[in-house]
Amino acid sequence: MFPLDKLKVSRKIYEKLEEMIQWSDIHTELISSKKLEKVKDFVFKNDINLHLITNRRGQILGVFPGEMDETILREWEEITFNNAQSLSGLRWLIFGVDLEIYNLTLKEKYIFVRYGFDLYLKADLRTNEAMIFYPEVCEGFLSRSFVSEGSYSLCDLTHLDPEYRIEEIEAELKEGSSHLIQEGLKERALLVGLDLPVNKDQYSLEESLAELKQLTLTAGAEVVGMIIQKRDAPHPAFYIGQGKAVELKYRAYLEQIDLIIFDDELTPAQQRNLEELIEVKIVDRSRLILDIFAQHARTREGKLQVELAQLKYMLPRLTGLGSKLSRLGGGIGTRGPGETKLEVDRRRIRKRIQDLEKEIKQLAGLRELHQQNRNLPVVALVGYTNAGKSTLLNKLTNAGVLSEDKLFATLDPTMRKLDLGSSAVLLSDTVGFIQKLPHHLIAAFRATLEEVQRADILLHIVDASHSERELQMRTVWNVLGDLEVLEKPIITVFNKADLISTNEAEYLRERIRPSAVISALTGEGIEDLLDLIRKEVERDFKELEVIFPYNQGGWVEKLHKTANVLKEEYRNEGIYMKVKVDPILAGQLEEYVIRKMVK
Ligand SMILES: Nc1nc2c(ncn2[C@@H]2O[C@H](COP(=O)(O)OP(=O)(O)OP(=O)(O)O)[C@@H](O)[C@H]2O)c(=O)[nH]1
Ligand SMILES: [Mg+2]
């Protein structure tokens, strides 16, 4: 029997309810006429709805006045969550006045499915009308949806035997198999964003969610829906409002959601509270991006850095149910770089963090050594993720770097030599930038960002066709500012010109200087870009006139290879050359110089 003492009702109602529970007569109809009379009497006298839970033999096992309360249901021994795989053999009936009998609220749907009721009857005692909802079976499984039948009159109910209908449903159910998590199926994700008071420096909510969706797809999950809530500020305990969080719980269950992804970084407390309430994996923007990093890191150093960032992110979040869920589940948020699963034991994490930090430091030292040996100027490609950096690098150098319509396709630094004719440079591809990237995540790709700091020239690649182009540019400038590299020469490259109008291209060319409007795909504008790079590289180059004695033919050959030869004449006193060379070479040529040009 249901523990009546848990209900907060008056003594009088309590006694009535107790009396009702005792009518344990057995019958096959949905409700006997005798019971129906008593229920009517109770509802009208107390002006309150009444829920009955009965078994298949018509016996009343529980009574609930007012709203169906899940917290009470949960403590009731005779009812269990059955994860919507089979019917529980219990029926849920509500009697009241002015009920919305044709539709179910989200909460009703959730309770109905979660507890595996055979049916849900909604009966309005004033209009004398009732509807019955049965679980729907789809391909042998309960689909977490319903079919409704009716309407019936109250009198019909006292004759109606639902047994046959329920047998039919059970016959359709395949035995013993679960449709919950099947191997190879994509994780089903629900995205959540807050509509906060507008700040013009921020990405529009739509854009931010569109990007979150793109990130989610990149991480390999399927986006089932997006939820937006308008608020003045995030709720300290739940990020979204508590009521909204409860609604999410219902939706997550009914729509078989595997994870909910929030468009900001959640505090450890928010994450924990949400996981406890909703009982599905909760992932925030940072954890999602880290997961993508984990899948994309290729080099040893890249992998170590990503794992370090993941562990630092997880450490404060390892309490309560949160850690249980992340231990149990797989998929987004649990993957480490490579094949490994992330460590979840706090003490071992601390030790691992120390080891990682040590190893990364050693690797950085090695890299430093390599860097010192290079003597060509370095041009770094920077820009918002998916702007086309890798595509451009490939176009310019045939590098064969993976470029994809995915966010963060590139995670490890790649360098290629680019021949400019009169000079050459090393082009370096870098990780894309993204908005709302917390600082501890930026630290995760320090290796690639150091390339940016070491570069002599930056090419800022912009997706000219993107609707949030200006904000993306600003995001990149902010990161470049943080890296203290805004002082370096920056060439802005408006890419994807094939997707914009000529007017727009014209406008962009004037918008910032120096800039080029190109298409890395079609090759349009690439020559202009090369000219700009050459001009920048050769800015410090010196123009010299030299004369080599005829026995110094080696120099002539060398200059043809590494410098820009403007003029060459065989004169009596030797070989005359007018050349443009970098400052180092200029120093070496000192003894042959007959004239230096001043630019
Ligand atoms: N239409 C068009 N598409 C382009 C152009 N350049 C690149 N793309 C496409 O844009 C997408 C992203 O290109 P990537 O080169 O991977 O971009 P990225 O900046 O390296 O991106 P991340 O490494 O993920 O930060 C790919 O689908 C490219 O084919 C272009 O000039 N025109
Ligand atoms: Mg790339």
Short mmCIF file of N, CA, C and O in Angstrom, two decimals, residues 201 203 433-435 439 442 460 471-486:
data_model
loop_
_atom_site.label_atom_id
_atom_site.label_comp_id
_atom_site.label_asym_id
_atom_site.label_seq_id
_atom_site.Cartn_x
_atom_site.Cartn_y
_atom_site.Cartn_z
N ASP A 201 29.18 43.25 -28.03
CA ASP A 201 30.46 42.62 -28.27
C ASP A 201 30.36 41.10 -28.29
O ASP A 201 31.34 40.41 -28.42
N TYR A 203 28.64 37.37 -29.51
CA TYR A 203 28.04 36.68 -30.64
C TYR A 203 26.55 36.56 -30.36
O TYR A 203 26.14 36.40 -29.23
N PHE A 433 41.06 29.72 -33.64
CA PHE A 433 40.56 30.33 -32.41
C PHE A 433 39.05 30.21 -32.39
O PHE A 433 38.40 30.00 -33.41
N ILE A 434 38.46 30.38 -31.23
CA ILE A 434 37.02 30.30 -31.11
C ILE A 434 36.58 31.18 -29.95
O ILE A 434 37.34 31.41 -29.02
N GLN A 435 35.35 31.65 -30.02
CA GLN A 435 34.84 32.49 -28.94
C GLN A 435 34.59 31.65 -27.69
O GLN A 435 34.47 30.44 -27.76
N HIS A 439 40.63 30.61 -20.59
CA HIS A 439 42.08 30.73 -20.66
C HIS A 439 42.82 29.43 -20.44
O HIS A 439 43.81 29.16 -21.08
N ILE A 442 43.18 27.74 -23.63
CA ILE A 442 44.18 28.32 -24.54
C ILE A 442 45.55 27.74 -24.21
O ILE A 442 46.34 27.42 -25.09
N HIS A 460 46.38 36.77 -41.10
CA HIS A 460 45.11 36.57 -40.39
C HIS A 460 44.06 36.14 -41.42
O HIS A 460 43.62 36.96 -42.23
N LEU A 471 32.77 39.77 -35.80
CA LEU A 471 33.00 39.30 -34.43
C LEU A 471 34.12 38.26 -34.39
O LEU A 471 34.92 38.23 -33.46
N GLN A 472 34.17 37.44 -35.42
CA GLN A 472 35.24 36.45 -35.46
C GLN A 472 36.60 37.14 -35.56
O GLN A 472 37.55 36.74 -34.90
N MET A 473 36.64 38.21 -36.36
CA MET A 473 37.90 38.95 -36.47
C MET A 473 38.27 39.53 -35.11
O MET A 473 39.42 39.49 -34.69
N ARG A 474 37.25 40.06 -34.41
CA ARG A 474 37.53 40.65 -33.12
C ARG A 474 38.03 39.60 -32.12
O ARG A 474 38.91 39.85 -31.32
N THR A 475 37.42 38.41 -32.18
CA THR A 475 37.87 37.33 -31.30
C THR A 475 39.35 37.03 -31.55
O THR A 475 40.13 36.88 -30.61
N VAL A 476 39.71 36.97 -32.82
CA VAL A 476 41.10 36.66 -33.16
C VAL A 476 42.02 37.78 -32.65
O VAL A 476 43.05 37.52 -32.04
N TRP A 477 41.61 39.03 -32.86
CA TRP A 477 42.44 40.14 -32.36
C TRP A 477 42.62 40.05 -30.86
O TRP A 477 43.69 40.33 -30.33
N ASN A 478 41.54 39.67 -30.16
CA ASN A 478 41.65 39.56 -28.70
C ASN A 478 42.68 38.51 -28.29
O ASN A 478 43.49 38.74 -27.40
N VAL A 479 42.63 37.36 -28.97
CA VAL A 479 43.60 36.32 -28.63
C VAL A 479 45.01 36.79 -28.98
O VAL A 479 45.94 36.62 -28.21
N LEU A 480 45.15 37.43 -30.14
CA LEU A 480 46.47 37.93 -30.54
C LEU A 480 46.96 38.96 -29.53
O LEU A 480 48.14 39.02 -29.20
N GLY A 481 46.02 39.76 -29.02
CA GLY A 481 46.38 40.74 -27.99
C GLY A 481 46.88 40.03 -26.74
O GLY A 481 47.91 40.40 -26.18
N ASP A 482 46.16 38.98 -26.32
CA ASP A 482 46.58 38.20 -25.15
C ASP A 482 47.97 37.62 -25.35
O ASP A 482 48.75 37.51 -24.41
N LEU A 483 48.27 37.26 -26.57
CA LEU A 483 49.58 36.65 -26.86
C LEU A 483 50.64 37.73 -27.08
O LEU A 483 51.81 37.41 -27.33
N GLU A 484 50.22 38.98 -27.01
CA GLU A 484 51.12 40.13 -27.18
C GLU A 484 51.84 40.09 -28.52
O GLU A 484 53.06 40.29 -28.60
N VAL A 485 51.10 39.82 -29.58
CA VAL A 485 51.73 39.77 -30.90
C VAL A 485 51.11 40.77 -31.88
O VAL A 485 51.41 40.73 -33.07
N LEU A 486 50.26 41.68 -31.36
CA LEU A 486 49.61 42.61 -32.28
C LEU A 486 50.59 43.58 -32.94
O LEU A 486 50.30 44.21 -33.94
#
